[in-house]
PDB file of C-alpha atoms in Angstrom:
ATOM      1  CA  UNK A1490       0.000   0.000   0.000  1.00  0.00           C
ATOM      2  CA  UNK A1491       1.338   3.547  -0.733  1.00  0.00           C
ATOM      3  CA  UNK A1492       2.126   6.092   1.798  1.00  0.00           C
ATOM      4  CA  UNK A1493      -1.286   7.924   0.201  1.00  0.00           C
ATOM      5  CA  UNK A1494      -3.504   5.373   0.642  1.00  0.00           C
ATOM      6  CA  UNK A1495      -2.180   4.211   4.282  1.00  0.00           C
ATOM      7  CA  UNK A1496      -2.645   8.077   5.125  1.00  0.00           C
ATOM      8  CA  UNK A1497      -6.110   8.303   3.545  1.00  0.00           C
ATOM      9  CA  UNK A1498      -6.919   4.733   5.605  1.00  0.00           C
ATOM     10  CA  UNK A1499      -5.246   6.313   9.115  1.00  0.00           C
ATOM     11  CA  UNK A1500      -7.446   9.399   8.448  1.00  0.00           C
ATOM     12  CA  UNK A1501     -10.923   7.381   7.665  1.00  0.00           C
ATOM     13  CA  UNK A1502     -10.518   5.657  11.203  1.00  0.00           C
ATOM     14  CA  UNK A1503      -9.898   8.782  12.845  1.00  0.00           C
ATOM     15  CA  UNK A1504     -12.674  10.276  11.295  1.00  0.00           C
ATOM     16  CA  UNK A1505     -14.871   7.363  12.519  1.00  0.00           C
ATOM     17  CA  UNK A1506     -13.245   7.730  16.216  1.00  0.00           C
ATOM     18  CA  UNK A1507     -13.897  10.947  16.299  1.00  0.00           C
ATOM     19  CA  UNK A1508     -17.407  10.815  14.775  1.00  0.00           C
ATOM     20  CA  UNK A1509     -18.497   8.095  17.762  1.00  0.00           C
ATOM     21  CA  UNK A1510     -16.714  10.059  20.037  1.00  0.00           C
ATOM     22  CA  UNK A1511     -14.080   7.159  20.628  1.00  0.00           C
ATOM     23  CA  UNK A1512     -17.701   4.694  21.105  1.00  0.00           C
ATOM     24  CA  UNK A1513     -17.385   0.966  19.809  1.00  0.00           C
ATOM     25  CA  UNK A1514     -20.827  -0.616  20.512  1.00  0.00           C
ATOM     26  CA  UNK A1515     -24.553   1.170  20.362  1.00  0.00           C
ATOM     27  CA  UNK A1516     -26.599   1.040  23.796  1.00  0.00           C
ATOM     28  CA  UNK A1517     -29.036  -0.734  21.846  1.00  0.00           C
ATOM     29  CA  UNK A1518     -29.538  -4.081  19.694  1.00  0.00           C
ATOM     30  CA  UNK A1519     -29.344  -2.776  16.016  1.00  0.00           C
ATOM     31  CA  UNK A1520     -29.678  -5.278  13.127  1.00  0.00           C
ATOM     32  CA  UNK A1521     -28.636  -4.389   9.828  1.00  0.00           C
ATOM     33  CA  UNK A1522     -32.142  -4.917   9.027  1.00  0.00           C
ATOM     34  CA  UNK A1523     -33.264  -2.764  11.369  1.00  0.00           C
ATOM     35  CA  UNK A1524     -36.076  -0.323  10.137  1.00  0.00           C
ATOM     36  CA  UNK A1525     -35.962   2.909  11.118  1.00  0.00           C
ATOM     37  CA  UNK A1526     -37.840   6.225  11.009  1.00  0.00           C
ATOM     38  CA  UNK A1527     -37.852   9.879  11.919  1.00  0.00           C
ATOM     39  CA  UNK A1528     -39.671  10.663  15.375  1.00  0.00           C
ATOM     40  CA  UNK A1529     -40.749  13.690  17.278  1.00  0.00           C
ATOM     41  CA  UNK A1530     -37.115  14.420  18.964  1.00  0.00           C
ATOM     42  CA  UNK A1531     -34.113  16.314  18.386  1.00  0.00           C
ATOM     43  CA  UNK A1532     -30.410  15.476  18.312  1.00  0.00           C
ATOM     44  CA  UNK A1533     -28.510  17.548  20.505  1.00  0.00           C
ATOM     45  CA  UNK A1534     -26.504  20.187  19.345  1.00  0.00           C
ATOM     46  CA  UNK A1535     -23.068  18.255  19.439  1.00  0.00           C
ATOM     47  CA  UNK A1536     -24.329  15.501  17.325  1.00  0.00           C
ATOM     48  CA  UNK A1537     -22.318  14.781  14.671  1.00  0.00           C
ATOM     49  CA  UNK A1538     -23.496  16.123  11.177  1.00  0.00           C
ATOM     50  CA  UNK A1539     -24.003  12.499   9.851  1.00  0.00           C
ATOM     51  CA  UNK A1540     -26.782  12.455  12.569  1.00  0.00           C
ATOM     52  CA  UNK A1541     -28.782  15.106  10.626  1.00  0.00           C
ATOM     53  CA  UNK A1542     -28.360  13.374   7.415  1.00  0.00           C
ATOM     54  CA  UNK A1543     -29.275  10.323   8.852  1.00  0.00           C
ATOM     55  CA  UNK A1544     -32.757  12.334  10.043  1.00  0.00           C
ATOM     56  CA  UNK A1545     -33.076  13.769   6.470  1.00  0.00           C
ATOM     57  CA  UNK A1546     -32.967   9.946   4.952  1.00  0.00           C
ATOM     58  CA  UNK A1547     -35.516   8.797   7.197  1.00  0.00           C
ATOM     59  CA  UNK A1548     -37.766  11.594   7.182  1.00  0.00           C
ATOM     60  CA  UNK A1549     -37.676  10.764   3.112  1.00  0.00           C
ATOM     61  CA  UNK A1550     -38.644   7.109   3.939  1.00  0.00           C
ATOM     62  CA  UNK A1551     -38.091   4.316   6.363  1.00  0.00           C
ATOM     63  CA  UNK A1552     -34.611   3.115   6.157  1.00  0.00           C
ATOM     64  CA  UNK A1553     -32.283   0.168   7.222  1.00  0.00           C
ATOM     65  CA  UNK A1554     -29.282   0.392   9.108  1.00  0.00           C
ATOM     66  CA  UNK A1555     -27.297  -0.984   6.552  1.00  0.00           C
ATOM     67  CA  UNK A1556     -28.891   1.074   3.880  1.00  0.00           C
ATOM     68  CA  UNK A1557     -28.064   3.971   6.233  1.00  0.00           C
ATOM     69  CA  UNK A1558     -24.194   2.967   6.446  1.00  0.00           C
ATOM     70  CA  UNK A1559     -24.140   2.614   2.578  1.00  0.00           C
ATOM     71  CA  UNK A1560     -25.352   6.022   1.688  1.00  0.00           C
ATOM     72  CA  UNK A1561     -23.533   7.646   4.146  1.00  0.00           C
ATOM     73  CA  UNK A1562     -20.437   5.638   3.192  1.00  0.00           C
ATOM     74  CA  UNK A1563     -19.655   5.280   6.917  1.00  0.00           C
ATOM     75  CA  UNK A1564     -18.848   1.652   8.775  1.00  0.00           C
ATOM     76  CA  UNK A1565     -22.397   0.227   9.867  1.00  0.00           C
ATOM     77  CA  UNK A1566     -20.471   0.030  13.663  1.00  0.00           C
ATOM     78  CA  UNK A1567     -20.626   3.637  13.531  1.00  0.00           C
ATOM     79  CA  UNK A1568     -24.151   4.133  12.230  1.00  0.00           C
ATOM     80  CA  UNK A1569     -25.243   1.911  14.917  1.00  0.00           C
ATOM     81  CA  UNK A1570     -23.566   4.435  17.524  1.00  0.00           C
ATOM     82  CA  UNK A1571     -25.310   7.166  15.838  1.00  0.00           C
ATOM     83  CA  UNK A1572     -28.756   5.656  15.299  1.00  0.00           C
ATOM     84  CA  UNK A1573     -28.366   4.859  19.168  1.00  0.00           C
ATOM     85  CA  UNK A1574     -28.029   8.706  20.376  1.00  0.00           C
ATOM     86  CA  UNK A1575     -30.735   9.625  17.956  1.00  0.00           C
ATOM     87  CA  UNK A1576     -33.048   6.798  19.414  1.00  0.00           C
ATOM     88  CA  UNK A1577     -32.157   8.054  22.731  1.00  0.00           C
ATOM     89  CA  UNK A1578     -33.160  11.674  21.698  1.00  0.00           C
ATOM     90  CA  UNK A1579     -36.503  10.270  20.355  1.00  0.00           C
ATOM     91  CA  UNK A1580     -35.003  11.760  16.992  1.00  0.00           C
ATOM     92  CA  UNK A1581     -35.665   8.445  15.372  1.00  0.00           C
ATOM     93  CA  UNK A1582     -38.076   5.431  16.473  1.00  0.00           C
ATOM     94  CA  UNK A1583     -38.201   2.036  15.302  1.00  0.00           C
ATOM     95  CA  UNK A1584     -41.641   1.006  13.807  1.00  0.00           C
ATOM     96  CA  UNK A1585     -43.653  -1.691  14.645  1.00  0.00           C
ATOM     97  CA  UNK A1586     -44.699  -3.006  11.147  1.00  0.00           C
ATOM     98  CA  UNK A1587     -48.506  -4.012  11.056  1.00  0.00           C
ATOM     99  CA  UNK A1588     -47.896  -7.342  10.084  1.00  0.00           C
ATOM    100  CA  UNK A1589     -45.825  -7.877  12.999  1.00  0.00           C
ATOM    101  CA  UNK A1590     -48.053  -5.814  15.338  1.00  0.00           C
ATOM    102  CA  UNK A1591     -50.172  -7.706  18.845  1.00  0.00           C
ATOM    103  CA  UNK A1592     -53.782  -8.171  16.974  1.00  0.00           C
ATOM    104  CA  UNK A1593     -55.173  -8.433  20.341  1.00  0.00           C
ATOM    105  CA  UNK A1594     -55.042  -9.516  24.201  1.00  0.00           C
ATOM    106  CA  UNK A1595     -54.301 -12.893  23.900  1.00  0.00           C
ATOM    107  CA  UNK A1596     -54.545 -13.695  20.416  1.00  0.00           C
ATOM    108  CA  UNK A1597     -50.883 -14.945  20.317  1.00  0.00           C
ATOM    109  CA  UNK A1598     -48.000 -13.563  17.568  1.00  0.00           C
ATOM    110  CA  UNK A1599     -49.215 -13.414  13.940  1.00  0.00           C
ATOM    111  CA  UNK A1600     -48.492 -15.975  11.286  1.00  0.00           C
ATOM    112  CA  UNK A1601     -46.612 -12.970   9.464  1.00  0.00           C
ATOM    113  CA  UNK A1602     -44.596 -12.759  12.146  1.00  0.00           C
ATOM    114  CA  UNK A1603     -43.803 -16.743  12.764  1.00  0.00           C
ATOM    115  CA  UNK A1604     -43.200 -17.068   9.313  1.00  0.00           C
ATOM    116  CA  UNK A1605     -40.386 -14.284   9.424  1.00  0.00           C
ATOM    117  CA  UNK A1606     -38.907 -16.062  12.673  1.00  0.00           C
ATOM    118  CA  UNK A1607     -39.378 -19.659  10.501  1.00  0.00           C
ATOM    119  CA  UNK A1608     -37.256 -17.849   7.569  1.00  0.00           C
ATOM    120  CA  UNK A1609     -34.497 -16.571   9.790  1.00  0.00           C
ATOM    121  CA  UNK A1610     -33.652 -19.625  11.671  1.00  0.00           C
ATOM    122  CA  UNK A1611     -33.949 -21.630   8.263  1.00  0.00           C
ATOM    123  CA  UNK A1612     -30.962 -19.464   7.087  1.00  0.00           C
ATOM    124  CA  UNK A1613     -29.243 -18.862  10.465  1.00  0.00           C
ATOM    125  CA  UNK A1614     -29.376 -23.028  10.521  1.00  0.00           C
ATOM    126  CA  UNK A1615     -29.961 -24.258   7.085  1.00  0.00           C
ATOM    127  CA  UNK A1616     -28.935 -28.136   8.278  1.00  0.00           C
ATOM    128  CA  UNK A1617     -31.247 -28.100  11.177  1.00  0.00           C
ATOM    129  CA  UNK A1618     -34.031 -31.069  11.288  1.00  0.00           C
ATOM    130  CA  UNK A1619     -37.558 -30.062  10.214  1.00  0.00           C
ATOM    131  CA  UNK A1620     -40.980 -31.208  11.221  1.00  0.00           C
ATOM    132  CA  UNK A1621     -43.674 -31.194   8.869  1.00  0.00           C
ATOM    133  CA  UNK A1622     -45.983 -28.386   9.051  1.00  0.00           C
ATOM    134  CA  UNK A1623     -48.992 -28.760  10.568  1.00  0.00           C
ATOM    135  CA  UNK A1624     -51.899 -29.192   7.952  1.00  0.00           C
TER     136      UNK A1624
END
């Protein structure tokens, strides 16, 4: 590697330190797949500028973590960070998604919802043993 691009590379992680404030690890559980969306909050005022862009995506539209990393051209680590303050801020909320949303006292989770669960462990654990689904 040349001098240029080791000093370019040295200058992207400070850029990252310095942009989490020296933070490794979000307060909360962030998937990449984690859907997000603008709430009623405010970041404070030494936020880091990414956090308002962040805030301008998702006032667009709902947006992923990951989706948020890759237009931002940041590490996803460091989004998470972010996307932790502004959830702590109320700036952004994470959306309960009708299909995955209680339909009632008692009525058990949604077959939307066990479905998604079903899909996730089928890929997390693609050799596991399946049972025939009930009829």
């Amino acid at each position: 590697m040349s001098t240029y691009g080791r000093a370019a590379e040295e200058s992207a992680f400070v850029r990252t330190y310095t942009l989490t404030r020296g933070r490794t690890k979000p307060r909360h559980l962030l998937g990449l797949e984690t859907v997000l969306e603008a709430g009623q909050g405010r970041p404070g005022p030494a936020q880091a500028e990414e956090c308002e862009e962040i805030l301008a995506l998702c006032r667009e539209r709902r947006r992923s973590v990951v989706e948020l990393a890759g237009r931002l051209g940041r590490p996803v680590t460091a989004i998470k960070v972010l996307v932790s303050d502004l959830l702590d801020a109320d700036a952004l909320i994470v959306p309960l998604t009708q299909s995955y949303a209680d339909t009632g006292a008692g009525s058990g989770p949604s077959t939307q919802l066990l479905a998604a669960v079903s899909a996730s462990l089928k890929r997390k654990w693609p050799d596991a043993v399946t049972y025939p689904q009930a009829g």
